[in-house]
Amino acid sequence: MSIEIFSEGLRLVLLIVTLSSFGLGALFFALRKHQFAAPIVASSALVGAALLIERVTAILVRAAAPDSVDFNEYHWVFLSPWGRTALVLALICACVTLVLTAISTRASHRPWRWWFIVAMRAAALAVALVLFLQPAVELRQVAREPNHVAILIDDSASMELADRKGTATRRELVRTLLKKSADALEKWQRSHILDIYTFADDLLQSSLARVGDSPSQGPATLLRHGLETVRKRYKDDELAGIVVVSDGVVTGDLAKIGMGEFQDFARELDAPVHTVWAARPGLKDLSVAEVRADEFAFVRTVTRVEAVIQATGYGKRRIPVTLSSEGKAMRRKWVDVGPGETTVAVAFEFTPPRVGKFVYKVSIPVDEEEAVTENNSAWFVVRVIRDKIRVLQVAGQPSWDVRALRGMLKQNPNVDLISFFILRTEDDIKRAPNAELSLIPFPTRELFAQELPSFDLVVLQNFNYGPYGIGRYLENIRSYVEGGGGLMMLGGPLSFASGNYTGTPIAKALPVELPSPIDAADQLLDTERFSPKLTSLGAIHPVTALRYETSDNRELWKNLPPLEGVNKVLRAKKDASVLAVHPRLRDKSNAPMPVIVAGDYGEGRSLAVTTDSLWRWDFVAAAEAGNDGRHYLKLWDNAIRWLIQDPELRYLHVNSDKNSYAPGDLVQLNVRLQDQDYSPLQQGSVKLTIYRGFDPANLENVEVETVTTDEAGEAGHELRGLEAGVYRVHAEAQVRDKIVTSDDIFLVHEASTEHLQPAGQNAVLKMASQASGGEYLGTIDALPSDLPFTAPKLVRVDRRSDVALWSRPWLLLLALLFLGLEWVLRQRSGTL
């Protein structure tokens, strides 16, 4: 039988105290220092008596307990039949008696005798209380059901980091910790069942043998979710405690709910949470921690993007931050970071040139000492839409053509029109000063230097730039078109070569070649009436398609009122689209003289209309029976939409269902194909080519697939298992005899949230331990074997035995001995 009433250490202390006290008391007696010797000897006598009682009690317990029974627990009990009130009164009486004895004997005895008398009376009262309370030791043979200790090991991607170059990763440190903790774990298993889990974005059952075998790849650290899941797996009394081993880089749920709510959650776990910090100080890292950008932006409107740069472990330094698009740097700023852990916000402003989806990148240089390089750049996708079509109309002089176009633009609720008219020129006869004749100064610098990028379309209508100091801004207009803007030049005596545009930067953007302005007037202008003829391309082109059916469109153009006057051009440029030609005049190459020509220039588009009499299709046509002049409105509506590259004019559309995806997400591509009349094209074959890469000049071919459209002209395609990066989709199909294309772009996140802030954090671990009643162990080499856990619950008591300590003859003799010694001392002092 193994029963211990007091520990061996306590017995040793009592013995040392007793012997030392007697020795010290004897020394004081030898020196005749009775005032010191008496209390010391009296105290040592009491301690010795306690030690004697303990030894006797242990002997009695061992003698009373049968050897065949293994009692594993004991409890102190009182067998006295008296109630609690009687027990309290007995204690009070004993204390009062002792106090009265001390008071009554204080004056009549020497100090050392007084100490002995009080000590003897106290010992006698103690024996009397033992006899009155009837103490006993209850021996029990009990069976306990072991409860569970859950050990949670962080398995997120940040555990693969080494906090310093050339040192072990956090995952390797955890494996070493568990190996060195073998003895502690074995001791825990004697009273508890050990359950091993790994957690990242989910909680998984594991084992000590499997922990750390494979690289940690979890995309997030959901500590709260892991603790909550563990708590739900056990009943209230089945969980002895939780041990969490983590680097403290907590993402996901805890980042959303906040520290205060997490602290309340930890208090309600009803189990101690002991935490071990798996990270080490000293990590160095530069990262683009966050990019704050709207998902939508308006074309040709300034857009603001803010990037958060975080530096950890570096001294003070200056680093460049670059904003890029399509593989080209757009903006660059320098920011100061450090020392220590610092966070700096840097803002960029840019103007999206056209409608569509675009991917941008914020990046910082990679340092050779960094722990993580994946977080040095961050991509984001912006869908650029159009709020209103901003049109700048500049007219050289009032005319019916100017009036008709301006009226049409003002009536369109989707157009934001800015118009400027030259009401008089330097050649006009003036009878008043310029200051009195001018309505407003012509704002050349504001229009063509400052505000030009904000317009979707610039219309130059019978306008000669020379007299107004605009020549130096013509390069701005050319650059504007090349960057994605729209330009339309309409004819008249002050336009094209007659307006001295030959050889200017604007001539490069136009889809026609201009003759020399020094040629004779009849070589630059023709004033005869004519009816333009549609070309084969013009019959189906979005600009000149006034009817769905090609035959109907051609017939309509034949019946339109004739036009009057045309600007002569040398020829259409090589890649331009000639939509309508003059029935009589020939160009330099002996082809019909172009009247309406469309072309691409860089990222933008331009349209040349070499007549200033299209107003006749509005005013004159409206006067004819059965004609309301709507064909004029239709023509300009088509032209504007084509020039601003309205996505709805495309026959083919391809779009991903989201702008960005997490690694492993399903990507759904949606395809829509329309015929020339914009009706759904059934059974159309669409070739999809998927590329990967941020720079369009360096793309990786990922997949090629062909899909067939259904009755609604729609088709779909799914992409799975894509790696992180920028993806571009190029769709190609044939509509009648024309090849049509469409493009889309989407993003698969470059890095998990674990790498955005890789430095280990112990604040969360400390809070979890403090709130739950556990211990924060920090960066330890091995788990301690004496961690406090909730004791296993009692299942049953198989045997019980009481060892009475009060019913012993020697207790009565001991009481008489103490009282007798007290009486002897009183007699020698001459008192009773």
PDB file of N, CA and C in Angstrom, residues 223 247-250 254 259 262 275 277 760-770 776:
ATOM      1  N   LEU A 223      -7.115  30.782 -35.497  1.00  0.00           N
ATOM      2  CA  LEU A 223      -6.918  30.314 -34.122  1.00  0.00           C
ATOM      3  C   LEU A 223      -8.244  30.181 -33.391  1.00  0.00           C
ATOM      4  N   ASP A 247       3.156  30.488 -34.193  1.00  0.00           N
ATOM      5  CA  ASP A 247       3.987  31.681 -34.308  1.00  0.00           C
ATOM      6  C   ASP A 247       3.205  32.947 -34.042  1.00  0.00           C
ATOM      7  N   GLY A 248       1.896  32.814 -33.816  1.00  0.00           N
ATOM      8  CA  GLY A 248       1.082  33.974 -33.471  1.00  0.00           C
ATOM      9  C   GLY A 248       0.682  34.849 -34.639  1.00  0.00           C
ATOM     10  N   VAL A 249       1.036  34.450 -35.875  1.00  0.00           N
ATOM     11  CA  VAL A 249       0.618  35.221 -37.055  1.00  0.00           C
ATOM     12  C   VAL A 249      -0.821  34.830 -37.365  1.00  0.00           C
ATOM     13  N   VAL A 250      -1.745  35.474 -36.679  1.00  0.00           N
ATOM     14  CA  VAL A 250      -3.155  35.087 -36.757  1.00  0.00           C
ATOM     15  C   VAL A 250      -3.839  35.911 -37.830  1.00  0.00           C
ATOM     16  N   LEU A 254      -9.878  35.955 -36.498  1.00  0.00           N
ATOM     17  CA  LEU A 254      -9.471  36.832 -35.402  1.00  0.00           C
ATOM     18  C   LEU A 254      -9.249  38.247 -35.901  1.00  0.00           C
ATOM     19  N   MET A 259      -9.646  41.885 -30.877  1.00  0.00           N
ATOM     20  CA  MET A 259      -9.006  41.276 -29.713  1.00  0.00           C
ATOM     21  C   MET A 259      -9.942  41.198 -28.517  1.00  0.00           C
ATOM     22  N   PHE A 262     -12.207  38.230 -28.855  1.00  0.00           N
ATOM     23  CA  PHE A 262     -11.435  37.006 -28.692  1.00  0.00           C
ATOM     24  C   PHE A 262     -11.128  36.747 -27.219  1.00  0.00           C
ATOM     25  N   THR A 275       0.126  28.278 -23.991  1.00  0.00           N
ATOM     26  CA  THR A 275       0.603  28.639 -25.331  1.00  0.00           C
ATOM     27  C   THR A 275       2.124  28.652 -25.389  1.00  0.00           C
ATOM     28  N   TRP A 277       5.244  29.963 -28.048  1.00  0.00           N
ATOM     29  CA  TRP A 277       5.549  30.805 -29.207  1.00  0.00           C
ATOM     30  C   TRP A 277       6.601  30.107 -30.062  1.00  0.00           C
ATOM     31  N   GLY A 760       6.575  36.994 -36.397  1.00  0.00           N
ATOM     32  CA  GLY A 760       5.829  36.331 -35.332  1.00  0.00           C
ATOM     33  C   GLY A 760       5.263  37.320 -34.333  1.00  0.00           C
ATOM     34  N   GLN A 761       4.046  37.043 -33.840  1.00  0.00           N
ATOM     35  CA  GLN A 761       3.374  37.906 -32.870  1.00  0.00           C
ATOM     36  C   GLN A 761       2.938  37.052 -31.683  1.00  0.00           C
ATOM     37  N   ASN A 762       3.332  37.473 -30.470  1.00  0.00           N
ATOM     38  CA  ASN A 762       2.969  36.683 -29.294  1.00  0.00           C
ATOM     39  C   ASN A 762       1.845  37.290 -28.467  1.00  0.00           C
ATOM     40  N   ALA A 763       1.333  38.459 -28.871  1.00  0.00           N
ATOM     41  CA  ALA A 763       0.305  39.128 -28.078  1.00  0.00           C
ATOM     42  C   ALA A 763      -0.970  38.294 -27.988  1.00  0.00           C
ATOM     43  N   VAL A 764      -1.359  37.684 -29.098  1.00  0.00           N
ATOM     44  CA  VAL A 764      -2.583  36.875 -29.108  1.00  0.00           C
ATOM     45  C   VAL A 764      -2.428  35.651 -28.217  1.00  0.00           C
ATOM     46  N   LEU A 765      -1.259  35.027 -28.264  1.00  0.00           N
ATOM     47  CA  LEU A 765      -1.019  33.845 -27.434  1.00  0.00           C
ATOM     48  C   LEU A 765      -1.063  34.205 -25.949  1.00  0.00           C
ATOM     49  N   LYS A 766      -0.453  35.325 -25.592  1.00  0.00           N
ATOM     50  CA  LYS A 766      -0.491  35.756 -24.190  1.00  0.00           C
ATOM     51  C   LYS A 766      -1.925  36.005 -23.736  1.00  0.00           C
ATOM     52  N   MET A 767      -2.711  36.651 -24.593  1.00  0.00           N
ATOM     53  CA  MET A 767      -4.094  36.943 -24.220  1.00  0.00           C
ATOM     54  C   MET A 767      -4.901  35.672 -24.043  1.00  0.00           C
ATOM     55  N   ALA A 768      -4.710  34.689 -24.931  1.00  0.00           N
ATOM     56  CA  ALA A 768      -5.461  33.437 -24.826  1.00  0.00           C
ATOM     57  C   ALA A 768      -5.150  32.727 -23.515  1.00  0.00           C
ATOM     58  N   SER A 769      -3.881  32.712 -23.111  1.00  0.00           N
ATOM     59  CA  SER A 769      -3.508  32.049 -21.860  1.00  0.00           C
ATOM     60  C   SER A 769      -4.036  32.807 -20.650  1.00  0.00           C
ATOM     61  N   GLN A 770      -3.869  34.111 -20.658  1.00  0.00           N
ATOM     62  CA  GLN A 770      -4.296  34.912 -19.511  1.00  0.00           C
ATOM     63  C   GLN A 770      -5.804  34.835 -19.311  1.00  0.00           C
ATOM     64  N   TYR A 776       1.386  31.291 -20.418  1.00  0.00           N
ATOM     65  CA  TYR A 776       2.135  31.596 -21.641  1.00  0.00           C
ATOM     66  C   TYR A 776       3.579  31.171 -21.408  1.00  0.00           C
TER      67      TYR A 776
END
